[in-house]
Amino acid sequence: MSERFALVTGTSTGIGAAVARELVQRGWQVAGIARRPAKIDDKRYQHLALDLSDVGKAAAAIERQLGERLAQRWERVGLVNNAAVGLAGRVQNLDAAELARSFELNTVVPLWLMGFVLKRAKAPVRVVNVSSGAAQRPFPGLAAYCASKAALRMAGMSVAAEDARELHILSYEPGVVDTEMQLATRSKPLDEFPWGETFRRYHADGRLVPPERPAGEIVEFLEAAGGERFVEARLGT
């Protein structure tokens, strides 16, 4: 089989949806995962309606529905860990259950998916972990998001260091993108999330990035040849 296959999370809206559309337009077979339906009408696209924060149930379903498909003789396999929750609020007000869910979605499942793809795929693998400036810099009111994204960044480094097969991982910062998560974050009361004033100003000034811009750069990495085993990049670099 000469076709390429990609697994993309969070494909109902935003960056994930834009990545999935770009990939199918370029001839990739794509499996997308999101709780809600994806508005992608293409025979190359398969949708799995799963809540990735329910780790046990989601992992079992992914194994069952995609295990054999991943193991086919693809030319290349891609994984885009895009799904995330931007839990915002001062640390003393964080709910334990919501905190656990944010780490399950932002860190646990992406790390498990990297292992799942490497275990099953027989083709060269390229992974994009959608990151954030919050993975490297502290933001008041974003302790949970900063910590979970920093953990995913380090997880990508570790996976790249331990596996000897043909594997390339990109930790990618897409900038401030016009997504539902960005809307929810900037809508938080400023006493809970002081940084929200900056996001509101970006929105008012028309400085939010459309999802298609980072999606294009993500797809370029998936289609590229060679390079370092682990790299980091920001939008436009």
PDB file of C-alpha atoms in Angstrom:
ATOM      1  CA  MET A   1       0.000   0.000   0.000  1.00  0.00           C
ATOM      2  CA  SER A   2       1.448   3.368  -1.051  1.00  0.00           C
ATOM      3  CA  GLU A   3      -1.024   5.588   0.802  1.00  0.00           C
ATOM      4  CA  ARG A   4      -0.344   7.535   3.960  1.00  0.00           C
ATOM      5  CA  PHE A   5      -2.392   7.337   7.151  1.00  0.00           C
ATOM      6  CA  ALA A   6      -2.820   9.895   9.952  1.00  0.00           C
ATOM      7  CA  LEU A   7      -4.535   9.867  13.322  1.00  0.00           C
ATOM      8  CA  VAL A   8      -5.664  13.336  14.416  1.00  0.00           C
ATOM      9  CA  THR A   9      -7.351  14.238  17.704  1.00  0.00           C
ATOM     10  CA  GLY A  10      -9.783  17.092  18.255  1.00  0.00           C
ATOM     11  CA  THR A  11     -11.126  17.162  14.702  1.00  0.00           C
ATOM     12  CA  SER A  12     -14.580  18.622  15.389  1.00  0.00           C
ATOM     13  CA  THR A  13     -13.337  22.239  15.208  1.00  0.00           C
ATOM     14  CA  GLY A  14     -10.262  24.457  15.119  1.00  0.00           C
ATOM     15  CA  ILE A  15      -6.762  23.255  14.304  1.00  0.00           C
ATOM     16  CA  GLY A  16      -7.693  19.562  14.341  1.00  0.00           C
ATOM     17  CA  ALA A  17     -10.471  20.014  11.804  1.00  0.00           C
ATOM     18  CA  ALA A  18      -8.217  22.143   9.588  1.00  0.00           C
ATOM     19  CA  VAL A  19      -5.408  19.561   9.733  1.00  0.00           C
ATOM     20  CA  ALA A  20      -7.772  16.706   8.863  1.00  0.00           C
ATOM     21  CA  ARG A  21      -9.215  18.603   5.889  1.00  0.00           C
ATOM     22  CA  GLU A  22      -5.764  19.513   4.582  1.00  0.00           C
ATOM     23  CA  LEU A  23      -4.557  15.928   4.882  1.00  0.00           C
ATOM     24  CA  VAL A  24      -7.498  14.380   3.009  1.00  0.00           C
ATOM     25  CA  GLN A  25      -7.094  17.031   0.294  1.00  0.00           C
ATOM     26  CA  ARG A  26      -3.482  15.872  -0.079  1.00  0.00           C
ATOM     27  CA  GLY A  27      -4.506  12.235  -0.404  1.00  0.00           C
ATOM     28  CA  TRP A  28      -3.983  10.961   3.163  1.00  0.00           C
ATOM     29  CA  GLN A  29      -6.301   8.514   4.852  1.00  0.00           C
ATOM     30  CA  VAL A  30      -7.335  10.128   8.148  1.00  0.00           C
ATOM     31  CA  ALA A  31      -8.906   8.853  11.359  1.00  0.00           C
ATOM     32  CA  GLY A  32     -10.174  11.697  13.510  1.00  0.00           C
ATOM     33  CA  ILE A  33     -11.156  11.540  17.168  1.00  0.00           C
ATOM     34  CA  ALA A  34     -13.466  14.001  18.918  1.00  0.00           C
ATOM     35  CA  ARG A  35     -16.524  13.945  21.145  1.00  0.00           C
ATOM     36  CA  ARG A  36     -18.599  15.835  18.597  1.00  0.00           C
ATOM     37  CA  PRO A  37     -19.048  15.108  14.878  1.00  0.00           C
ATOM     38  CA  ALA A  38     -16.553  16.530  12.401  1.00  0.00           C
ATOM     39  CA  LYS A  39     -17.809  18.484   9.415  1.00  0.00           C
ATOM     40  CA  ILE A  40     -15.597  16.577   7.005  1.00  0.00           C
ATOM     41  CA  ASP A  41     -17.427  14.822   4.198  1.00  0.00           C
ATOM     42  CA  ASP A  42     -14.765  12.752   2.471  1.00  0.00           C
ATOM     43  CA  LYS A  43     -14.413   9.020   1.927  1.00  0.00           C
ATOM     44  CA  ARG A  44     -10.829   9.226   3.162  1.00  0.00           C
ATOM     45  CA  TYR A  45     -11.980  10.428   6.585  1.00  0.00           C
ATOM     46  CA  GLN A  46     -13.086   8.111   9.411  1.00  0.00           C
ATOM     47  CA  HIS A  47     -14.523   9.634  12.585  1.00  0.00           C
ATOM     48  CA  LEU A  48     -14.374   8.124  16.067  1.00  0.00           C
ATOM     49  CA  ALA A  49     -16.769   9.817  18.505  1.00  0.00           C
ATOM     50  CA  LEU A  50     -14.870   9.440  21.777  1.00  0.00           C
ATOM     51  CA  ASP A  51     -14.285  11.430  24.949  1.00  0.00           C
ATOM     52  CA  LEU A  52     -10.515  11.216  25.323  1.00  0.00           C
ATOM     53  CA  SER A  53     -10.676  12.297  28.959  1.00  0.00           C
ATOM     54  CA  ASP A  54     -12.318   8.921  29.690  1.00  0.00           C
ATOM     55  CA  VAL A  55      -8.954   7.253  29.213  1.00  0.00           C
ATOM     56  CA  GLY A  56      -9.805   3.599  29.750  1.00  0.00           C
ATOM     57  CA  LYS A  57     -12.877   3.598  27.509  1.00  0.00           C
ATOM     58  CA  ALA A  58     -11.194   5.709  24.816  1.00  0.00           C
ATOM     59  CA  ALA A  59      -8.028   3.597  24.721  1.00  0.00           C
ATOM     60  CA  ALA A  60     -10.014   0.375  24.387  1.00  0.00           C
ATOM     61  CA  ALA A  61     -12.088   1.808  21.535  1.00  0.00           C
ATOM     62  CA  ILE A  62      -9.018   3.113  19.706  1.00  0.00           C
ATOM     63  CA  GLU A  63      -7.265  -0.253  20.039  1.00  0.00           C
ATOM     64  CA  ARG A  64     -10.353  -2.029  18.734  1.00  0.00           C
ATOM     65  CA  GLN A  65     -11.149   0.304  15.836  1.00  0.00           C
ATOM     66  CA  LEU A  66      -7.703   1.408  14.676  1.00  0.00           C
ATOM     67  CA  GLY A  67      -5.208  -1.251  15.750  1.00  0.00           C
ATOM     68  CA  GLU A  68      -5.421  -3.380  12.620  1.00  0.00           C
ATOM     69  CA  ARG A  69      -5.710  -0.364  10.350  1.00  0.00           C
ATOM     70  CA  LEU A  70      -2.505   1.149  11.723  1.00  0.00           C
ATOM     71  CA  ALA A  71      -0.691  -2.119  11.130  1.00  0.00           C
ATOM     72  CA  GLN A  72      -1.378  -2.074   7.382  1.00  0.00           C
ATOM     73  CA  ARG A  73       1.516  -1.419   5.020  1.00  0.00           C
ATOM     74  CA  TRP A  74       1.317   2.345   4.794  1.00  0.00           C
ATOM     75  CA  GLU A  75       3.966   4.492   3.167  1.00  0.00           C
ATOM     76  CA  ARG A  76       3.955   6.750   6.231  1.00  0.00           C
ATOM     77  CA  VAL A  77       1.974   7.166   9.463  1.00  0.00           C
ATOM     78  CA  GLY A  78       1.274  10.496  11.161  1.00  0.00           C
ATOM     79  CA  LEU A  79      -0.081  11.345  14.594  1.00  0.00           C
ATOM     80  CA  VAL A  80      -1.328  14.814  15.543  1.00  0.00           C
ATOM     81  CA  ASN A  81      -1.999  15.222  19.256  1.00  0.00           C
ATOM     82  CA  ASN A  82      -4.190  18.305  19.077  1.00  0.00           C
ATOM     83  CA  ALA A  83      -7.108  17.767  21.478  1.00  0.00           C
ATOM     84  CA  ALA A  84      -6.714  19.720  24.723  1.00  0.00           C
ATOM     85  CA  VAL A  85      -8.616  21.570  27.396  1.00  0.00           C
ATOM     86  CA  GLY A  86      -7.491  24.997  28.566  1.00  0.00           C
ATOM     87  CA  LEU A  87      -8.412  24.748  32.230  1.00  0.00           C
ATOM     88  CA  ALA A  88      -8.097  28.280  33.626  1.00  0.00           C
ATOM     89  CA  GLY A  89      -8.413  29.619  37.147  1.00  0.00           C
ATOM     90  CA  ARG A  90      -6.346  30.456  40.173  1.00  0.00           C
ATOM     91  CA  VAL A  91      -4.861  27.355  41.732  1.00  0.00           C
ATOM     92  CA  GLN A  92      -6.794  27.658  44.985  1.00  0.00           C
ATOM     93  CA  ASN A  93     -10.049  27.462  43.015  1.00  0.00           C
ATOM     94  CA  LEU A  94      -9.238  24.427  40.836  1.00  0.00           C
ATOM     95  CA  ASP A  95     -11.516  21.421  41.165  1.00  0.00           C
ATOM     96  CA  ALA A  96      -9.673  18.120  41.633  1.00  0.00           C
ATOM     97  CA  ALA A  97     -11.796  16.213  39.112  1.00  0.00           C
ATOM     98  CA  GLU A  98     -11.396  18.920  36.444  1.00  0.00           C
ATOM     99  CA  LEU A  99      -7.666  19.045  37.136  1.00  0.00           C
ATOM    100  CA  ALA A 100      -7.353  15.292  36.633  1.00  0.00           C
ATOM    101  CA  ARG A 101      -9.381  15.482  33.423  1.00  0.00           C
ATOM    102  CA  SER A 102      -7.135  18.216  32.027  1.00  0.00           C
ATOM    103  CA  PHE A 103      -4.011  16.091  32.530  1.00  0.00           C
ATOM    104  CA  GLU A 104      -5.720  13.012  31.092  1.00  0.00           C
ATOM    105  CA  LEU A 105      -6.660  14.876  27.928  1.00  0.00           C
ATOM    106  CA  ASN A 106      -3.591  17.104  27.560  1.00  0.00           C
ATOM    107  CA  THR A 107      -0.859  14.678  28.613  1.00  0.00           C
ATOM    108  CA  VAL A 108      -1.891  11.091  29.386  1.00  0.00           C
ATOM    109  CA  VAL A 109      -3.749  10.292  26.170  1.00  0.00           C
ATOM    110  CA  PRO A 110      -1.191  11.953  23.829  1.00  0.00           C
ATOM    111  CA  LEU A 111       1.619   9.990  25.486  1.00  0.00           C
ATOM    112  CA  TRP A 112      -0.373   6.759  25.274  1.00  0.00           C
ATOM    113  CA  LEU A 113      -1.183   7.451  21.606  1.00  0.00           C
ATOM    114  CA  MET A 114       2.494   7.866  20.776  1.00  0.00           C
ATOM    115  CA  GLY A 115       3.158   4.439  22.247  1.00  0.00           C
ATOM    116  CA  PHE A 116       0.117   2.926  20.544  1.00  0.00           C
ATOM    117  CA  VAL A 117       1.145   4.200  17.108  1.00  0.00           C
ATOM    118  CA  LEU A 118       4.770   3.093  17.537  1.00  0.00           C
ATOM    119  CA  LYS A 119       3.663  -0.350  18.672  1.00  0.00           C
ATOM    120  CA  ARG A 120       1.281  -0.907  15.758  1.00  0.00           C
ATOM    121  CA  ALA A 121       2.708   0.958  12.771  1.00  0.00           C
ATOM    122  CA  LYS A 122       5.142  -0.733  10.399  1.00  0.00           C
ATOM    123  CA  ALA A 123       5.895   2.492   8.498  1.00  0.00           C
ATOM    124  CA  PRO A 124       7.988   5.559   9.355  1.00  0.00           C
ATOM    125  CA  VAL A 125       6.178   7.673  11.958  1.00  0.00           C
ATOM    126  CA  ARG A 126       5.962  11.456  12.309  1.00  0.00           C
ATOM    127  CA  VAL A 127       4.277  12.952  15.382  1.00  0.00           C
ATOM    128  CA  VAL A 128       3.109  16.504  16.027  1.00  0.00           C
ATOM    129  CA  ASN A 129       2.322  17.425  19.620  1.00  0.00           C
ATOM    130  CA  VAL A 130       0.427  20.700  19.513  1.00  0.00           C
ATOM    131  CA  SER A 131       2.048  22.721  22.265  1.00  0.00           C
ATOM    132  CA  SER A 132       1.833  26.270  23.578  1.00  0.00           C
ATOM    133  CA  GLY A 133       3.965  29.051  24.941  1.00  0.00           C
ATOM    134  CA  ALA A 134       2.452  27.907  28.234  1.00  0.00           C
ATOM    135  CA  ALA A 135       4.686  24.822  28.060  1.00  0.00           C
ATOM    136  CA  GLN A 136       7.735  27.026  28.617  1.00  0.00           C
ATOM    137  CA  ARG A 137       6.482  30.199  30.316  1.00  0.00           C
ATOM    138  CA  PRO A 138       4.285  30.702  33.399  1.00  0.00           C
ATOM    139  CA  PHE A 139       0.937  32.454  32.963  1.00  0.00           C
ATOM    140  CA  PRO A 140      -1.141  33.499  35.989  1.00  0.00           C
ATOM    141  CA  GLY A 141      -4.395  31.574  36.079  1.00  0.00           C
ATOM    142  CA  LEU A 142      -3.093  28.821  33.781  1.00  0.00           C
ATOM    143  CA  ALA A 143      -1.158  26.596  36.201  1.00  0.00           C
ATOM    144  CA  ALA A 144      -2.981  23.431  35.075  1.00  0.00           C
ATOM    145  CA  TYR A 145      -2.593  24.163  31.366  1.00  0.00           C
ATOM    146  CA  CYS A 146       1.058  25.214  31.718  1.00  0.00           C
ATOM    147  CA  ALA A 147       1.919  22.077  33.680  1.00  0.00           C
ATOM    148  CA  SER A 148       0.111  19.649  31.381  1.00  0.00           C
ATOM    149  CA  LYS A 149       1.615  21.161  28.214  1.00  0.00           C
ATOM    150  CA  ALA A 150       5.093  21.217  29.757  1.00  0.00           C
ATOM    151  CA  ALA A 151       4.660  17.537  30.592  1.00  0.00           C
ATOM    152  CA  LEU A 152       3.679  16.734  26.998  1.00  0.00           C
ATOM    153  CA  ARG A 153       6.705  18.636  25.700  1.00  0.00           C
ATOM    154  CA  MET A 154       9.044  16.565  27.876  1.00  0.00           C
ATOM    155  CA  ALA A 155       7.187  13.367  26.983  1.00  0.00           C
ATOM    156  CA  GLY A 156       7.881  14.012  23.288  1.00  0.00           C
ATOM    157  CA  MET A 157      11.559  14.524  24.004  1.00  0.00           C
ATOM    158  CA  SER A 158      11.721  11.278  25.960  1.00  0.00           C
ATOM    159  CA  VAL A 159       9.892   9.239  23.326  1.00  0.00           C
ATOM    160  CA  ALA A 160      12.219  10.556  20.612  1.00  0.00           C
ATOM    161  CA  ALA A 161      15.224   9.627  22.740  1.00  0.00           C
ATOM    162  CA  GLU A 162      14.173   6.059  23.535  1.00  0.00           C
ATOM    163  CA  ASP A 163      13.009   4.671  20.200  1.00  0.00           C
ATOM    164  CA  ALA A 164      15.579   3.643  17.579  1.00  0.00           C
ATOM    165  CA  ARG A 165      13.125   3.301  14.680  1.00  0.00           C
ATOM    166  CA  GLU A 166      12.460   5.929  12.014  1.00  0.00           C
ATOM    167  CA  LEU A 167      10.620   8.487  14.109  1.00  0.00           C
ATOM    168  CA  HIS A 168      10.389  12.285  14.067  1.00  0.00           C
ATOM    169  CA  ILE A 169       8.525  14.369  16.652  1.00  0.00           C
ATOM    170  CA  LEU A 170       7.600  18.050  16.465  1.00  0.00           C
ATOM    171  CA  SER A 171       6.518  20.091  19.490  1.00  0.00           C
ATOM    172  CA  TYR A 172       4.624  22.885  17.767  1.00  0.00           C
ATOM    173  CA  GLU A 173       3.399  26.241  19.101  1.00  0.00           C
ATOM    174  CA  PRO A 174       0.593  27.496  16.829  1.00  0.00           C
ATOM    175  CA  GLY A 175       0.354  30.992  18.301  1.00  0.00           C
ATOM    176  CA  VAL A 176      -2.891  32.565  19.523  1.00  0.00           C
ATOM    177  CA  VAL A 177      -5.416  30.826  17.291  1.00  0.00           C
ATOM    178  CA  ASP A 178      -9.081  31.693  16.794  1.00  0.00           C
ATOM    179  CA  THR A 179     -10.578  28.544  18.343  1.00  0.00           C
ATOM    180  CA  GLU A 180     -13.379  27.633  20.751  1.00  0.00           C
ATOM    181  CA  MET A 181     -10.811  27.008  23.502  1.00  0.00           C
ATOM    182  CA  GLN A 182      -9.368  30.503  22.988  1.00  0.00           C
ATOM    183  CA  LEU A 183     -12.871  31.984  23.230  1.00  0.00           C
ATOM    184  CA  ALA A 184     -13.590  30.102  26.460  1.00  0.00           C
ATOM    185  CA  THR A 185     -10.284  31.190  27.978  1.00  0.00           C
ATOM    186  CA  ARG A 186     -10.615  34.888  27.199  1.00  0.00           C
ATOM    187  CA  SER A 187     -14.209  34.821  28.477  1.00  0.00           C
ATOM    188  CA  LYS A 188     -13.053  33.898  31.984  1.00  0.00           C
ATOM    189  CA  PRO A 189     -13.442  36.618  34.653  1.00  0.00           C
ATOM    190  CA  LEU A 190     -10.232  38.616  34.885  1.00  0.00           C
ATOM    191  CA  ASP A 191      -9.906  38.015  38.627  1.00  0.00           C
ATOM    192  CA  GLU A 192      -9.632  34.295  37.792  1.00  0.00           C
ATOM    193  CA  PHE A 193      -7.488  34.666  34.675  1.00  0.00           C
ATOM    194  CA  PRO A 194      -5.647  38.005  34.527  1.00  0.00           C
ATOM    195  CA  TRP A 195      -3.974  37.104  31.212  1.00  0.00           C
ATOM    196  CA  GLY A 196      -7.416  37.129  29.601  1.00  0.00           C
ATOM    197  CA  GLU A 197      -7.121  40.886  29.047  1.00  0.00           C
ATOM    198  CA  THR A 198      -4.315  40.235  26.546  1.00  0.00           C
ATOM    199  CA  PHE A 199      -6.390  37.629  24.698  1.00  0.00           C
ATOM    200  CA  ARG A 200      -9.355  40.019  24.566  1.00  0.00           C
ATOM    201  CA  ARG A 201      -7.141  42.698  23.071  1.00  0.00           C
ATOM    202  CA  TYR A 202      -5.805  40.268  20.448  1.00  0.00           C
ATOM    203  CA  HIS A 203      -9.383  39.450  19.482  1.00  0.00           C
ATOM    204  CA  ALA A 204     -10.464  43.087  19.347  1.00  0.00           C
ATOM    205  CA  ASP A 205      -7.442  43.991  17.212  1.00  0.00           C
ATOM    206  CA  GLY A 206      -8.004  41.098  14.784  1.00  0.00           C
ATOM    207  CA  ARG A 207      -4.687  39.463  15.714  1.00  0.00           C
ATOM    208  CA  LEU A 208      -5.980  35.932  16.245  1.00  0.00           C
ATOM    209  CA  VAL A 209      -4.562  33.401  13.791  1.00  0.00           C
ATOM    210  CA  PRO A 210      -7.014  31.376  11.649  1.00  0.00           C
ATOM    211  CA  PRO A 211      -6.667  27.590  12.239  1.00  0.00           C
ATOM    212  CA  GLU A 212      -5.681  26.962   8.626  1.00  0.00           C
ATOM    213  CA  ARG A 213      -2.298  28.680   9.090  1.00  0.00           C
ATOM    214  CA  PRO A 214      -0.893  26.359  11.764  1.00  0.00           C
ATOM    215  CA  ALA A 215      -2.646  23.419  10.090  1.00  0.00           C
ATOM    216  CA  GLY A 216      -0.635  24.012   6.938  1.00  0.00           C
ATOM    217  CA  GLU A 217       2.654  23.969   8.840  1.00  0.00           C
ATOM    218  CA  ILE A 218       1.671  20.816  10.728  1.00  0.00           C
ATOM    219  CA  VAL A 219       0.891  19.017   7.479  1.00  0.00           C
ATOM    220  CA  GLU A 220       4.176  20.187   5.958  1.00  0.00           C
ATOM    221  CA  PHE A 221       6.039  18.509   8.828  1.00  0.00           C
ATOM    222  CA  LEU A 222       4.064  15.287   8.395  1.00  0.00           C
ATOM    223  CA  GLU A 223       5.004  15.211   4.719  1.00  0.00           C
ATOM    224  CA  ALA A 224       8.639  16.258   5.141  1.00  0.00           C
ATOM    225  CA  ALA A 225      11.627  13.957   4.806  1.00  0.00           C
ATOM    226  CA  GLY A 226      14.462  13.558   7.296  1.00  0.00           C
ATOM    227  CA  GLY A 227      15.340  16.015  10.027  1.00  0.00           C
ATOM    228  CA  GLU A 228      16.107  15.749  13.732  1.00  0.00           C
ATOM    229  CA  ARG A 229      14.317  13.173  15.831  1.00  0.00           C
ATOM    230  CA  PHE A 230      12.854  15.881  18.069  1.00  0.00           C
ATOM    231  CA  VAL A 231      12.334  19.500  17.033  1.00  0.00           C
ATOM    232  CA  GLU A 232      10.429  22.505  18.316  1.00  0.00           C
ATOM    233  CA  ALA A 233       8.875  25.229  16.205  1.00  0.00           C
ATOM    234  CA  ARG A 234       6.506  28.160  16.459  1.00  0.00           C
ATOM    235  CA  LEU A 235       4.096  29.435  13.851  1.00  0.00           C
ATOM    236  CA  GLY A 236       6.058  30.936  10.996  1.00  0.00           C
ATOM    237  CA  THR A 237       9.482  29.612  12.022  1.00  0.00           C
TER     238      THR A 237
END
